[in-house]
Amino acid sequence: MTSAQPAAAKTKEKLPTPRERARARTIADIVRIGREHLALHGAAALSLRAVARDLGVVSSAVYRYVENRDELLTLLLIDGYNELGDEVDAAVDALPAGDFAGRFRALAKAARAWAIREPASYALLFGSPVPGYQAPGERTTVPGTRVIYRMVNIFDAAYRAGALDAAVSSAVVIPEKLAKDLASIRTEMNLAVPEASLARGVLVWTSVFGAVSFEVFGQYGADTFKARDELFEHQLSVLQGVVGLQG
Amino acid sequence: MTSAQPAAAKTKEKLPTPRERARARTIADIVRIGREHLALHGAAALSLRAVARDLGVVSSAVYRYVENRDELLTLLLIDGYNELGDEVDAAVDALPAGDFAGRFRALAKAARAWAIREPASYALLFGSPVPGYQAPGERTTVPGTRVIYRMVNIFDAAYRAGALDAAVSSAVVIPEKLAKDLASIRTEMNLAVPEASLARGVLVWTSVFGAVSFEVFGQYGADTFKARDELFEHQLSVLQGVVGLQG
DNA sequence: TGTACATCAGTGAACGCGCGTTCACTGATGTAC
DNA sequence: TGTACATCAGTGAACGCGCGTTCACTGATGTAC
C-alpha cells in the first residue's frame, strides 16, 4: 500500500512545509503557555483568552490551532503523560535490565521527582478530575498507561528471571471475581507473573502514587515529615517486600 | 471564673435565641447548598452568587453569613472532614476495642465508602489543592487529622496488646533523619508502637488513600477492574500484613 | 406592659472584571498552470 | 518564470454570560427602660 505511492508524494508527506513547521511551533507554544497557566492558576481556571494574551495574539486566533478549551486540556494531558513517561523510561533504562529492584526504585523516584517539579501537571493527571471535562480515551489511554505498564513489566521480568518471590503473595487468598480481572490483564499484557503477585503489583502502584500525592498535595502537613526523601526511600523498600522483589 | 457569673447570664449564653437559631440554620443551608454545587461543578467553580440563588436570596445577602468565597470553602472543608471522621468513628466503634484488624479494616472501608458517596467532598479534602485557596490551619488541622490519628491509635493499641508483629518492621532499616520525625510523632501522640512500625503505619495510611483516590478519580480505567470491592478488601489484607497486624 | 432605640436580615443597583465562542474581514503565504 | 487563485493566520468587534464584592437602603425583630 504505502510502497505503491509515488516517491514524490512520499516526500511531500515526510518533509514539513515552512507553514507546517510554523504551525507546529505555534501549537507547541500554546501547550507551553498552557502549562505555565496550569501551574499558576490550576486546570479549572485555564483560559484560552489568557493563553492568547501570552502568545501575543488576539483571543480568536488560537481557535485556528485548538478547537476549544477542552482540546487544550487534552493536549496538556497528553503532554504531561509523555513527559512523565519519557523521564521514567530514561531512569529505568539507565540501569541494567537485570537490576529489577533498582529499576523499580528508579521508576518510582523518577515519577516522584517529576511530580514535585511539575505539581500542576501532576494534579491534572492524577488529582481530582476537572469538572465538566472528560478525557478522550482514544487519545489519552496509551500515554496514560506508560508508567504502570512499565512497572508491571519490571515485575514480570523479575518473575521470569526467578527474582520475584511469589511465595509472599500466597499469604492472601484472591477471590474468584478479582482473579478474573487479573487474568484479563495477564492475557492482555502477555504476563507470566502469577495473579497474586500481579495484584500486589497493582497495590504497589497505587501506593507509590498515593505517597506522591500526599506529598505533592500537602497532606502530610508542613512540619510532620522533614526527611521526605528518606521517607519515600523507606516506603519503596517496604513496597519492594510487598511484591516480593529481592534486592 | 465561669461559676462566678450570675445564673441569668449563664442561661443567656447557653440557650440560643430564635435569631441565633435562624442564623445557624441559614449557615447550615449555605453549607448544604455549597456541597451540592461542589458535587456538580467542582471546588474551583464554587460561587457565592450561585449559592445565593439556590438559597432564594439576593447575592449580597450571603455576605451576612460568610465573609467571602474562601470562607465558604473552609466551612465545606471542615464539614467534609467531620462527616468523614464521624462515619469512620462510628464504623470503628461498632467493633470491640480488641478487634484491631477488624477496626483497621472498618476504618478503611468507611473512608472508601464515604469517598465513593461524596466524590466532590473527597476531592476537596484529598485531591488537588484549590488554586488560590490556602486552608487556615488553625481551623482545619484538628478535623483534618481525625482519621489518621484514629488509625495510628488502632495500631498503637494493637502493639500494646501484643497483637502487632513488630518483627516484620525490622526487615527495613530506618535512617537517622527519618527516625527523628517519627520520634516526634511518637512523643506528640503518646505512642508505644516502635518507630519502624509507625513508619509502616504511615505507608498503610497513604496506601489506603492512594487506592481510594485511584478509584474515585477514575485512574483505574473503566473496565480494568470490575471487582472493586474485592480488590480493595484484598489490598487491605496485604496492608494488614505490611504493618504486622494479625487477624 | 408599652415605647424608643439598636440590631440584624435582606434588597437592589452598581463597580469592573474575565470568560468562550462566532463572524466577516484583511493580508500574507503558498500552489497550479 | 509569472500570474491567478486558493489557502491560511491573524484581526477586531460583538454576543451573552457569570463572577466577587461594596454600599446605601428598608423593614422586621429583639432589647432596655
XYZ file of C-alpha atoms in Angstrom, chain A residues 54-152:
99
model
C 0.623 35.434 26.429
C 1.011 34.217 22.880
C 0.760 37.865 21.787
C -2.270 37.250 19.656
C -5.936 38.167 19.660
C -8.153 35.703 21.514
C -9.958 34.354 18.470
C -6.675 33.471 16.782
C -5.989 30.439 18.975
C -9.084 28.824 17.514
C -7.017 28.285 14.369
C -4.910 25.830 16.359
C -7.133 24.421 19.032
C -10.764 23.514 18.599
C -11.823 24.715 22.026
C -10.812 24.855 25.669
C -11.304 21.138 26.231
C -8.909 20.279 23.445
C -6.216 22.369 25.077
C -6.751 20.363 28.258
C -6.388 17.181 26.239
C -3.131 18.422 24.723
C -1.821 19.276 28.184
C -2.857 15.867 29.487
C -1.043 14.050 26.696
C 1.976 16.317 27.023
C 2.155 15.609 30.755
C 1.772 11.851 30.395
C 4.503 11.761 27.787
C 6.932 13.921 29.700
C 6.437 11.741 32.774
C 6.701 8.611 30.659
C 9.902 9.792 28.974
C 11.577 10.615 32.268
C 10.515 7.337 33.821
C 11.770 5.408 30.803
C 15.109 7.205 30.861
C 15.571 6.496 34.566
C 14.687 2.834 34.150
C 16.813 2.352 31.061
C 19.832 3.803 32.823
C 20.029 0.600 34.860
C 20.819 -2.925 33.608
C 17.754 -4.941 32.617
C 18.586 -7.485 35.297
C 18.552 -5.000 38.166
C 14.851 -5.342 38.820
C 14.785 -3.754 42.257
C 16.930 -0.880 41.054
C 14.670 -0.359 38.076
C 11.543 -0.378 40.232
C 13.028 2.183 42.586
C 14.291 4.303 39.704
C 10.822 4.314 38.182
C 9.160 5.407 41.392
C 11.779 8.027 42.150
C 11.563 9.467 38.654
C 7.785 9.703 38.969
C 8.075 11.430 42.337
C 10.746 13.832 41.095
C 8.622 14.803 38.118
C 5.534 15.263 40.303
C 7.402 17.550 42.684
C 8.844 19.546 39.812
C 5.528 19.797 37.942
C 2.849 19.748 40.620
C 0.199 21.332 38.400
C 0.667 18.810 35.597
C 0.728 16.046 38.171
C -2.543 17.341 39.597
C -4.077 17.363 36.128
C -3.018 13.761 35.537
C -3.531 12.193 38.954
C -5.565 14.654 41.007
C -9.234 15.475 41.141
C -10.951 15.301 37.775
C -11.522 18.644 36.050
C -15.251 19.376 36.373
C -17.036 19.262 33.044
C -14.075 17.764 31.225
C -13.949 14.189 30.032
C -10.647 12.981 28.590
C -10.980 11.321 25.175
C -9.838 7.771 25.902
C -8.719 7.085 22.340
C -6.081 9.810 22.660
C -5.040 9.584 26.315
C -5.106 5.889 27.168
C -1.831 4.971 25.513
C 0.303 7.766 27.041
C -1.652 7.446 30.285
C -0.697 3.817 30.835
C 3.014 4.055 30.076
C 4.183 4.151 33.687
C 2.020 1.365 35.049
C 2.825 -0.821 32.060
C 6.496 -0.209 32.589
C 6.207 -1.047 36.268
C 4.277 -4.243 35.711
